Amino acid sequence: MPATVLIVDDEKNILLTLQTSLQLAGYRTELAASGQVALDVVSARPVDAVLMDVKMPDMDGLTALARLMDLKPDLPVIMMSGHGTIDTAVKATQLGARDFLEKPLARDRLLVALRNALKHQAVMEELQALRAEVGRYDMVGSGPAMQRIFSLIQRTAPSEGRVLITGENGTGKELIARALHQNSKRKNGPFVKLNCAAVPHELIESELFGHEKGAFTGAVSVRRGKFELAHEGTLFLDEIGDMPQAMQAKLLRVLQEGELERVGGTETLKVDVRVIAATNKNLEKEIEAGRFREDLYYRINVVQIHSPPLRERREDLPALIDAFLKEACARNGRRPLSLSSEALAVMAAYDYPGNVRELRNLVERLAILCEGPVVSGHEAAELLPRGKGTVPPPLPSSPPLPAPGVSAPATPVAAAPAPASGFRPRVDRTFREQVEDAEREIIQFTLAHTQDNVTEAARLLDLERGHFYKKMKALGLRRGGEKDTASGGGES
């Protein structure tokens, strides 16, 4: 949409002349003959910039400027005067004016000043959006699940088709939406998001469509809704399954017709927006239960992309941990850390009910609390969550490890039976003790497979030979699977 400029001057001829010049340059205009009228206009209607005279009766331009800055601190205001002095220009700048022009105004100088003011405002808004995104990451992963997502994004992004992203909380649905926008024809337009579950039901219509001044208690000025803000860009409706049914019907109309009215308004506004929706609910079941409109479902579900939980893409854990760990160390002023193979094994065994979001928090915890430079398995185990539903699952009974250069056999090798103890989680032992039990069984199992060849066992577990010996000693193990009672090894 073209920018709207409010022209404020007590001389009618100047108002009309400036209005003509700006309209010919492609701007929409609003007119005000006094500072008070200007304040009323800014409170009542959306305005992108203000061009205001200094000398006016009743309320001079500098007083009006100060009040405008109180009302809309980020609104670009350009002051103009036929009696301009350096002191006046300095005072206007101190009050928040973006520029100061002397009358009579040169058309080219005016258009340049206005263009620069609007561009500066757009850059500031973009910077604010970028600051809000600090700590977010590009999509990381090379496994089959992520490759499918990348392929769908590549094929879908350039189109105008609406996309429904499904998946549990914390799986990165917003990152998929942003990737779709950034790879679309609308990438230079705005990316606007709304979490439908976070907005009270009585306010969601105003959030989406905007409202006029006085539309309801608290509506002290006009406000653009998310659809208007996303014009010629992308609107991301997160958790659309939580949208109230009355709002679903109104959203359907906008999707069908590309038109809306602000709450309390009568003007029909045209919007050009690509909608991407996301949900952690099964919308087909919500339709069966009568909580979600079937016609809306088919409108938003042109292409569906499923964002898998972390437990279904464990192959991406090392890359995710590495990316999160580097960023967390840098952000918290810590020296670089790396994870030992034992620490990585401990973290890979955890189920991550909070998905990637939880992993990121756990990695930051490691960065803050671990001394390093290498995080041990014990440190990782100590920092993982404890309590009901959070203990990592027991290690499964794995098939024997293959000999060097030999493919894994289809049937177990008789020479390497699983250890007789069989690790099982126990409520009478601490989490750390149970991790040691698991490590002890892995080492016993690997030594049995290699017929007590420590060098080969260390190679198979990707450990240094000296570290493998230290691990055996710490766990009270000797060759042949025996426990070294002198070293204090606990029961398996």
Coordinates of C-alpha atoms in Angstrom, one line a residue:
M1 CA 0.0 0.0 0.0
P2 CA 1.3 3.6 -0.7
A3 CA 2.4 5.5 2.3
T4 CA 0.1 8.0 3.9
V5 CA 1.5 11.5 4.6
L6 CA -0.3 13.9 6.9
I7 CA 0.3 17.6 5.8
V8 CA -0.2 20.1 8.6
D9 CA -0.3 23.9 7.7
D10 CA -2.7 26.7 8.5
E11 CA -2.5 28.1 4.9
K12 CA -5.0 26.4 2.6
N13 CA -3.0 27.1 -0.6
I14 CA 0.1 25.4 0.8
L15 CA -2.0 22.4 1.9
L16 CA -3.4 22.0 -1.6
T17 CA -0.1 22.5 -3.4
L18 CA 1.7 20.0 -1.2
Q19 CA -1.2 17.6 -1.5
T20 CA -1.0 17.7 -5.3
S21 CA 2.8 17.2 -5.3
L22 CA 2.7 14.2 -3.0
Q23 CA -0.2 12.6 -4.8
L24 CA 1.6 12.9 -8.1
A25 CA 4.6 11.2 -6.5
G26 CA 2.3 8.2 -5.5
Y27 CA 1.6 9.1 -1.8
R28 CA -1.8 9.1 -0.1
T29 CA -2.4 12.3 1.9
E30 CA -4.3 13.6 4.9
L31 CA -4.8 17.3 5.6
A32 CA -4.8 19.2 8.9
A33 CA -5.1 23.0 9.3
S34 CA -3.8 23.0 12.9
G35 CA -1.7 21.1 15.4
Q36 CA -4.7 19.9 17.3
V37 CA -6.4 18.6 14.2
A38 CA -3.1 16.8 13.4
L39 CA -3.1 15.1 16.7
D40 CA -6.8 14.0 16.2
V41 CA -5.9 12.6 12.7
V42 CA -3.0 10.6 14.0
S43 CA -5.1 9.2 16.8
A44 CA -7.9 8.3 14.4
R45 CA -6.3 7.0 11.2
P46 CA -3.0 5.2 10.2
V47 CA -0.4 7.7 9.1
D48 CA 3.1 6.8 7.9
A49 CA 4.7 10.3 8.0
V50 CA 3.9 13.9 8.9
L51 CA 4.9 17.1 7.1
M52 CA 4.2 20.0 9.5
D53 CA 4.7 23.8 9.6
V54 CA 6.3 25.5 12.6
K55 CA 4.3 28.7 12.6
M56 CA 0.6 28.0 13.3
P57 CA -2.0 29.8 15.5
D58 CA -3.3 28.2 18.8
M59 CA -0.7 25.4 18.8
D60 CA 2.6 26.0 17.1
G61 CA 4.4 23.2 15.3
L62 CA 7.0 22.5 17.9
T63 CA 4.4 22.0 20.6
A64 CA 2.4 19.7 18.3
L65 CA 5.6 17.8 17.5
A66 CA 6.3 17.2 21.1
R67 CA 2.8 15.8 21.6
L68 CA 3.0 13.7 18.5
M69 CA 6.2 12.1 19.8
D70 CA 4.4 11.3 23.0
L71 CA 1.5 9.7 21.0
K72 CA 3.6 7.9 18.4
P73 CA 7.3 8.0 19.3
D74 CA 8.4 6.3 16.0
L75 CA 6.3 8.4 13.7
P76 CA 8.6 10.2 11.1
V77 CA 7.9 14.0 11.2
I78 CA 9.4 16.5 8.9
M79 CA 9.2 20.2 10.0
M80 CA 9.0 23.1 7.6
S81 CA 9.1 26.9 8.1
G82 CA 9.3 30.1 6.2
H83 CA 11.1 31.8 9.2
G84 CA 13.5 29.0 9.9
T85 CA 16.5 29.6 12.2
I86 CA 19.3 27.3 13.3
D87 CA 17.9 27.3 16.9
T88 CA 14.4 26.3 15.6
A89 CA 15.9 23.5 13.5
V90 CA 18.0 22.2 16.4
K91 CA 15.0 22.3 18.8
A92 CA 12.9 20.4 16.3
T93 CA 15.5 17.7 15.9
Q94 CA 15.9 17.4 19.7
L95 CA 12.1 16.9 20.0
G96 CA 12.3 14.1 17.4
A97 CA 11.9 15.6 13.9
R98 CA 13.6 13.6 11.2
D99 CA 14.3 16.6 9.0
F100 CA 13.8 20.4 8.7
L101 CA 12.9 22.2 5.4
E102 CA 12.8 25.9 4.6
K103 CA 9.9 27.4 2.7
P104 CA 9.4 27.8 -0.2
L105 CA 9.8 24.0 -0.5
A106 CA 11.7 22.7 -3.5
R107 CA 9.7 19.6 -4.7
D108 CA 12.8 17.4 -5.3
R109 CA 14.2 18.3 -1.8
L110 CA 10.8 17.5 -0.2
L111 CA 10.5 14.1 -1.9
V112 CA 14.0 13.2 -1.0
A113 CA 13.5 14.1 2.6
L114 CA 10.2 12.2 2.7
R115 CA 11.7 9.2 1.0
N116 CA 14.6 9.1 3.4
A117 CA 12.4 9.5 6.5
L118 CA 10.2 6.6 5.4
K119 CA 13.2 4.5 4.5
H120 CA 14.8 5.2 7.9
Q121 CA 11.6 4.1 9.6
A122 CA 11.5 0.9 7.6
V123 CA 15.1 0.1 8.5
M124 CA 14.4 0.7 12.2
E125 CA 11.4 -1.6 12.1
E126 CA 13.5 -4.2 10.4
L127 CA 16.2 -3.9 13.0
Q128 CA 13.7 -4.3 15.8
A129 CA 12.5 -7.5 14.1
L130 CA 16.0 -8.7 13.8
R131 CA 16.7 -8.0 17.4
A132 CA 13.6 -10.0 18.3
E133 CA 15.1 -12.9 16.3
V134 CA 18.5 -12.9 18.1
G135 CA 19.1 -16.5 19.3
R136 CA 17.1 -18.1 16.5
Y137 CA 18.8 -20.5 14.2
D138 CA 18.7 -21.5 10.6
M139 CA 17.2 -24.9 10.0
V140 CA 19.9 -27.6 10.9
G141 CA 19.8 -31.2 9.8
S142 CA 20.8 -33.6 7.1
G143 CA 18.8 -36.7 7.9
P144 CA 15.9 -38.0 5.8
A145 CA 13.2 -36.1 7.7
M146 CA 14.9 -32.7 7.2
Q147 CA 15.7 -33.5 3.6
R148 CA 12.0 -34.0 2.9
I149 CA 11.2 -30.7 4.5
F150 CA 13.9 -28.9 2.5
S151 CA 12.6 -30.4 -0.7
L152 CA 9.0 -29.3 0.1
I153 CA 10.2 -25.8 1.0
Q154 CA 12.1 -25.6 -2.3
R155 CA 9.1 -26.7 -4.4
T156 CA 6.4 -24.8 -2.4
A157 CA 8.1 -21.4 -1.5
P158 CA 8.0 -19.8 -5.0
S159 CA 4.2 -20.5 -5.3
E160 CA 1.3 -18.6 -3.9
G161 CA -0.2 -21.7 -2.3
R162 CA -1.2 -21.6 1.3
V163 CA 0.8 -24.0 3.6
L164 CA -0.3 -25.8 6.8
I165 CA 2.7 -26.8 9.0
T166 CA 1.9 -29.5 11.6
G167 CA 4.0 -30.8 14.4
E168 CA 4.5 -30.8 18.2
N169 CA 5.5 -27.7 20.1
G170 CA 9.2 -26.9 19.8
T171 CA 9.8 -28.6 16.5
G172 CA 10.6 -25.5 14.5
K173 CA 7.3 -24.8 12.7
E174 CA 8.1 -21.0 12.7
L175 CA 11.5 -21.7 11.1
I176 CA 9.8 -23.5 8.3
A177 CA 7.3 -20.6 7.8
R178 CA 10.2 -18.2 7.7
A179 CA 12.1 -20.3 5.2
L180 CA 9.0 -20.4 3.0
H181 CA 8.8 -16.6 3.1
Q182 CA 12.5 -16.0 2.5
N183 CA 12.5 -18.2 -0.6
S184 CA 9.3 -16.8 -2.0
K185 CA 8.5 -13.9 -4.4
R186 CA 7.3 -12.0 -1.3
K187 CA 10.7 -12.1 0.5
N188 CA 11.1 -8.3 0.2
G189 CA 7.7 -7.9 1.8
P190 CA 6.9 -8.2 5.6
F191 CA 6.7 -11.4 7.5
V192 CA 4.1 -10.9 10.2
K193 CA 3.1 -13.5 12.8
L194 CA 0.3 -14.1 15.2
N195 CA 0.1 -16.8 17.8
C196 CA -3.7 -17.5 17.9
A197 CA -3.4 -19.4 21.2
A198 CA -1.8 -16.4 23.0
V199 CA -4.5 -13.8 22.2
P200 CA -7.7 -13.6 24.2
H201 CA -10.7 -14.6 22.1
E202 CA -12.3 -11.2 22.4
L203 CA -9.2 -9.4 21.0
I204 CA -8.2 -11.7 18.2
E205 CA -10.4 -10.0 15.6
S206 CA -8.8 -6.7 16.4
E207 CA -5.3 -8.3 16.2
L208 CA -6.1 -9.7 12.7
F209 CA -8.2 -7.0 11.1
G210 CA -7.3 -3.9 13.2
H211 CA -9.8 -1.4 14.7
E212 CA -11.0 2.1 14.5
K213 CA -10.7 4.7 17.3
G214 CA -13.5 4.1 19.8
A215 CA -14.5 0.7 18.4
F216 CA -14.4 -0.7 22.0
T217 CA -13.2 0.3 25.4
G218 CA -9.4 1.0 25.3
A219 CA -9.4 1.6 21.5
V220 CA -7.9 5.2 21.9
S221 CA -6.5 5.3 18.4
V222 CA -6.8 3.6 15.1
R223 CA -4.8 0.4 14.7
R224 CA -3.8 -1.7 11.7
G225 CA -4.3 -5.4 12.0
K226 CA -1.9 -8.2 11.1
F227 CA -3.4 -8.6 7.6
E228 CA -2.8 -4.9 6.8
L229 CA 0.7 -5.1 8.2
A230 CA 1.4 -8.2 6.1
H231 CA 0.2 -6.6 2.8
E232 CA 2.3 -7.9 -0.1
G233 CA 4.1 -10.3 2.3
T234 CA 3.4 -13.3 4.4
L235 CA 1.1 -13.8 7.5
F236 CA 2.0 -16.7 9.8
L237 CA -0.9 -17.8 11.9
D238 CA 0.7 -20.0 14.6
E239 CA -1.5 -22.5 16.5
I240 CA -4.5 -21.9 14.2
G241 CA -6.2 -24.8 15.8
D242 CA -6.9 -22.6 18.9
M243 CA -8.7 -19.9 16.9
P244 CA -12.3 -19.5 18.2
Q245 CA -15.0 -20.7 15.8
A246 CA -16.6 -17.2 15.3
M247 CA -13.2 -15.9 14.2
Q248 CA -12.7 -18.9 11.8
A249 CA -15.7 -17.8 9.8
K250 CA -14.4 -14.3 9.4
L251 CA -10.9 -15.5 8.5
L252 CA -12.5 -17.7 5.8
R253 CA -14.1 -14.7 4.2
V254 CA -10.9 -12.8 4.1
L255 CA -9.1 -15.8 2.5
Q256 CA -11.8 -16.1 -0.1
E257 CA -12.3 -12.5 -1.0
G258 CA -9.0 -10.8 0.0
E259 CA -11.0 -8.0 1.7
L260 CA -11.6 -7.0 5.3
E261 CA -13.0 -4.3 7.5
R262 CA -11.5 -3.0 10.7
V263 CA -13.4 -3.6 13.9
G264 CA -15.8 -0.6 14.3
G265 CA -15.2 0.5 10.7
T266 CA -17.2 0.5 7.5
E267 CA -14.4 0.9 4.9
T268 CA -13.5 -2.3 2.9
L269 CA -9.8 -2.7 2.6
K270 CA -8.1 -4.9 -0.1
V271 CA -5.2 -7.0 1.2
D272 CA -2.7 -9.1 -0.7
V273 CA -1.3 -11.6 1.8
R274 CA 0.0 -15.2 1.6
V275 CA -1.2 -17.1 4.7
I276 CA 0.9 -19.8 6.3
A277 CA -0.7 -21.6 9.2
A278 CA 0.7 -24.0 11.8
T279 CA -0.8 -26.2 14.5
N280 CA 0.2 -28.8 17.1
K281 CA -3.3 -30.3 16.9
N282 CA -4.9 -32.9 14.7
L283 CA -7.2 -30.7 12.8
E284 CA -9.1 -33.6 11.2
K285 CA -10.1 -34.7 14.7
E286 CA -10.9 -31.1 15.6
I287 CA -13.3 -31.1 12.7
E288 CA -14.9 -34.3 13.8
A289 CA -15.3 -32.8 17.3
G290 CA -17.0 -29.7 15.8
R291 CA -14.2 -27.3 17.0
F292 CA -12.7 -26.5 13.6
R293 CA -14.4 -25.5 10.3
E294 CA -13.9 -28.0 7.5
D295 CA -14.1 -25.4 4.8
L296 CA -11.4 -23.3 6.5
Y297 CA -9.2 -26.4 6.8
Y298 CA -9.3 -27.0 3.1
R299 CA -8.5 -23.3 2.5
I300 CA -5.4 -23.3 4.5
N301 CA -4.2 -26.9 3.7
V302 CA -3.2 -26.5 0.1
V303 CA 0.3 -28.0 0.9
Q304 CA 1.0 -29.6 4.2
I305 CA 4.5 -29.9 5.8
H306 CA 5.0 -32.0 8.9
S307 CA 7.8 -30.9 11.3
P308 CA 8.9 -34.1 13.0
P309 CA 9.7 -34.4 16.7
L310 CA 13.4 -34.6 17.7
R311 CA 13.1 -38.2 18.8
E312 CA 12.3 -39.1 15.1
R313 CA 15.4 -37.3 13.8
R314 CA 18.1 -38.3 16.3
E315 CA 20.6 -38.4 13.4
D316 CA 20.5 -34.5 13.5
L317 CA 21.4 -34.3 17.2
P318 CA 25.2 -33.8 16.7
A319 CA 24.8 -31.0 14.2
L320 CA 22.1 -29.3 16.3
I321 CA 24.2 -29.6 19.5
D322 CA 27.3 -28.3 17.8
A323 CA 25.4 -25.2 16.4
F324 CA 23.6 -24.5 19.7
L325 CA 26.8 -25.0 21.7
K326 CA 28.9 -22.6 19.6
E327 CA 26.2 -19.9 19.9
A328 CA 25.6 -20.4 23.6
C329 CA 29.3 -20.2 24.4
A330 CA 29.7 -17.0 22.4
R331 CA 26.5 -15.4 23.9
N332 CA 27.5 -16.2 27.5
G333 CA 31.2 -15.3 27.1
R334 CA 32.4 -18.8 27.7
R335 CA 35.4 -20.5 26.0
P336 CA 34.5 -23.0 23.3
L337 CA 33.2 -26.4 24.5
S338 CA 32.9 -29.7 22.8
L339 CA 31.1 -32.9 23.9
S340 CA 32.8 -36.2 24.6
S341 CA 31.4 -39.3 22.9
E342 CA 30.0 -40.4 26.2
A343 CA 28.3 -37.0 26.7
L344 CA 26.8 -37.2 23.2
A345 CA 25.6 -40.7 23.9
V346 CA 23.9 -39.6 27.1
M347 CA 22.2 -36.7 25.3
A348 CA 21.2 -38.9 22.4
A349 CA 19.5 -41.3 24.8
Y350 CA 17.2 -38.6 26.2
D351 CA 13.7 -38.4 24.7
Y352 CA 13.3 -34.5 24.5
P353 CA 9.6 -34.0 25.1
G354 CA 10.2 -30.3 24.5
N355 CA 11.9 -31.1 21.1
V356 CA 14.5 -28.7 19.6
R357 CA 13.5 -25.9 22.0
E358 CA 14.3 -28.1 25.0
L359 CA 17.6 -29.2 23.4
R360 CA 18.7 -25.7 22.9
N361 CA 18.0 -24.8 26.6
L362 CA 19.9 -27.9 27.7
V363 CA 22.9 -27.1 25.6
E364 CA 22.9 -23.5 27.0
R365 CA 22.9 -25.0 30.5
L366 CA 25.9 -27.1 29.5
A367 CA 27.7 -24.0 28.2
I368 CA 27.0 -22.0 31.4
L369 CA 27.7 -24.7 34.0
C370 CA 30.4 -27.0 32.5
E371 CA 34.1 -26.0 32.9
G372 CA 35.2 -27.8 29.8
P373 CA 36.9 -27.8 27.4
V374 CA 35.3 -31.2 26.9
V375 CA 31.9 -32.0 28.5
S376 CA 32.1 -35.5 30.1
G377 CA 29.3 -38.0 30.1
H378 CA 28.8 -37.5 33.8
E379 CA 28.4 -33.8 33.4
A380 CA 25.9 -34.2 30.7
A381 CA 23.9 -36.8 32.8
E382 CA 23.9 -34.5 35.8
L383 CA 22.5 -31.6 33.8
L384 CA 19.7 -33.5 32.1
P385 CA 16.2 -33.1 33.6
R386 CA 15.1 -35.5 36.3
G387 CA 11.8 -36.6 37.5
K388 CA 8.8 -38.5 36.2
G389 CA 8.8 -38.8 32.5
T390 CA 12.2 -37.2 32.0
V391 CA 14.6 -40.1 32.6
P392 CA 16.2 -41.2 29.3
P393 CA 15.0 -44.6 28.1
P394 CA 17.2 -47.7 28.7
L395 CA 19.6 -48.6 26.0
P396 CA 18.1 -51.3 23.8
S397 CA 19.6 -54.7 23.4
S398 CA 21.7 -53.9 20.4
P399 CA 22.9 -56.4 17.8
P400 CA 26.7 -57.2 18.1
L401 CA 29.1 -54.7 16.7
P402 CA 30.6 -55.7 13.3
A403 CA 34.3 -56.6 13.0
P404 CA 36.6 -54.2 11.2
G405 CA 35.8 -54.1 7.5
V406 CA 32.9 -56.6 7.8
S407 CA 29.2 -55.7 7.3
A408 CA 26.9 -56.3 10.2
P409 CA 25.5 -59.9 10.1
A410 CA 21.8 -60.5 10.0
T411 CA 22.0 -62.8 13.0
P412 CA 23.8 -62.4 16.4
V413 CA 27.4 -63.5 16.7
A414 CA 27.6 -66.4 19.2
A415 CA 31.0 -65.2 20.3
A416 CA 29.6 -61.9 21.7
P417 CA 26.5 -62.6 23.8
A418 CA 24.8 -59.7 25.5
P419 CA 26.0 -59.2 29.1
A420 CA 24.0 -61.3 31.5
S421 CA 23.1 -58.4 33.7
G422 CA 20.8 -56.7 31.2
F423 CA 20.5 -53.0 32.1
R424 CA 17.1 -51.8 33.4
P425 CA 16.2 -48.5 34.9
R426 CA 15.8 -48.7 38.7
V427 CA 14.1 -46.2 41.0
D428 CA 16.5 -46.9 43.9
R429 CA 19.5 -45.6 42.0
T430 CA 20.4 -42.1 41.0
F431 CA 20.3 -40.9 37.4
R432 CA 24.1 -40.7 37.4
E433 CA 24.5 -44.3 38.8
Q434 CA 22.2 -45.6 36.1
V435 CA 24.2 -43.9 33.4
E436 CA 27.3 -45.6 34.8
D437 CA 25.4 -48.9 34.7
A438 CA 24.6 -48.3 31.0
E439 CA 28.2 -47.3 30.2
R440 CA 29.5 -50.4 32.1
E441 CA 27.3 -52.7 30.0
I442 CA 28.3 -51.0 26.7
I443 CA 32.0 -51.6 27.6
Q444 CA 31.4 -55.2 28.7
F445 CA 29.5 -55.9 25.6
T446 CA 32.1 -54.4 23.3
L447 CA 35.0 -56.2 25.0
A448 CA 33.1 -59.5 24.7
H449 CA 32.7 -58.8 21.0
T450 CA 36.4 -58.0 20.4
Q451 CA 37.5 -60.9 22.7
D452 CA 39.1 -58.5 25.1
N453 CA 41.0 -56.5 22.4
V454 CA 41.0 -53.1 24.1
T455 CA 42.5 -51.3 21.1
E456 CA 39.7 -52.6 18.9
A457 CA 37.0 -52.0 21.5
A458 CA 38.2 -48.3 21.9
R459 CA 38.2 -47.9 18.1
L460 CA 34.6 -49.2 17.8
L461 CA 33.4 -46.8 20.5
D462 CA 35.4 -43.9 19.0
L463 CA 37.4 -43.4 22.2
E464 CA 41.1 -42.9 22.7
R465 CA 42.8 -46.1 24.0
G466 CA 44.1 -44.3 27.1
H467 CA 40.6 -42.8 27.8
F468 CA 39.1 -46.2 27.3
Y469 CA 41.4 -47.7 30.0
K470 CA 40.5 -44.8 32.4
K471 CA 36.8 -45.4 31.8
M472 CA 37.2 -49.1 32.5
K473 CA 39.0 -48.2 35.8
A474 CA 36.4 -45.6 36.8
L475 CA 33.7 -48.2 36.2
G476 CA 35.6 -50.9 38.1
L477 CA 36.1 -53.2 35.0
R478 CA 38.9 -55.5 34.0
R479 CA 39.3 -57.6 30.9
G480 CA 37.0 -60.6 30.6
G481 CA 34.1 -58.6 31.9
E482 CA 35.2 -59.0 35.5
K483 CA 34.6 -56.2 38.0
D484 CA 37.5 -54.7 39.9
T485 CA 36.2 -54.8 43.4
A486 CA 39.3 -52.9 44.6
S487 CA 38.4 -49.9 42.5
G488 CA 35.0 -49.5 44.1
G489 CA 32.9 -50.3 41.0
G490 CA 29.2 -50.5 41.9
E491 CA 26.7 -53.2 41.0
S492 CA 25.3 -53.4 37.5

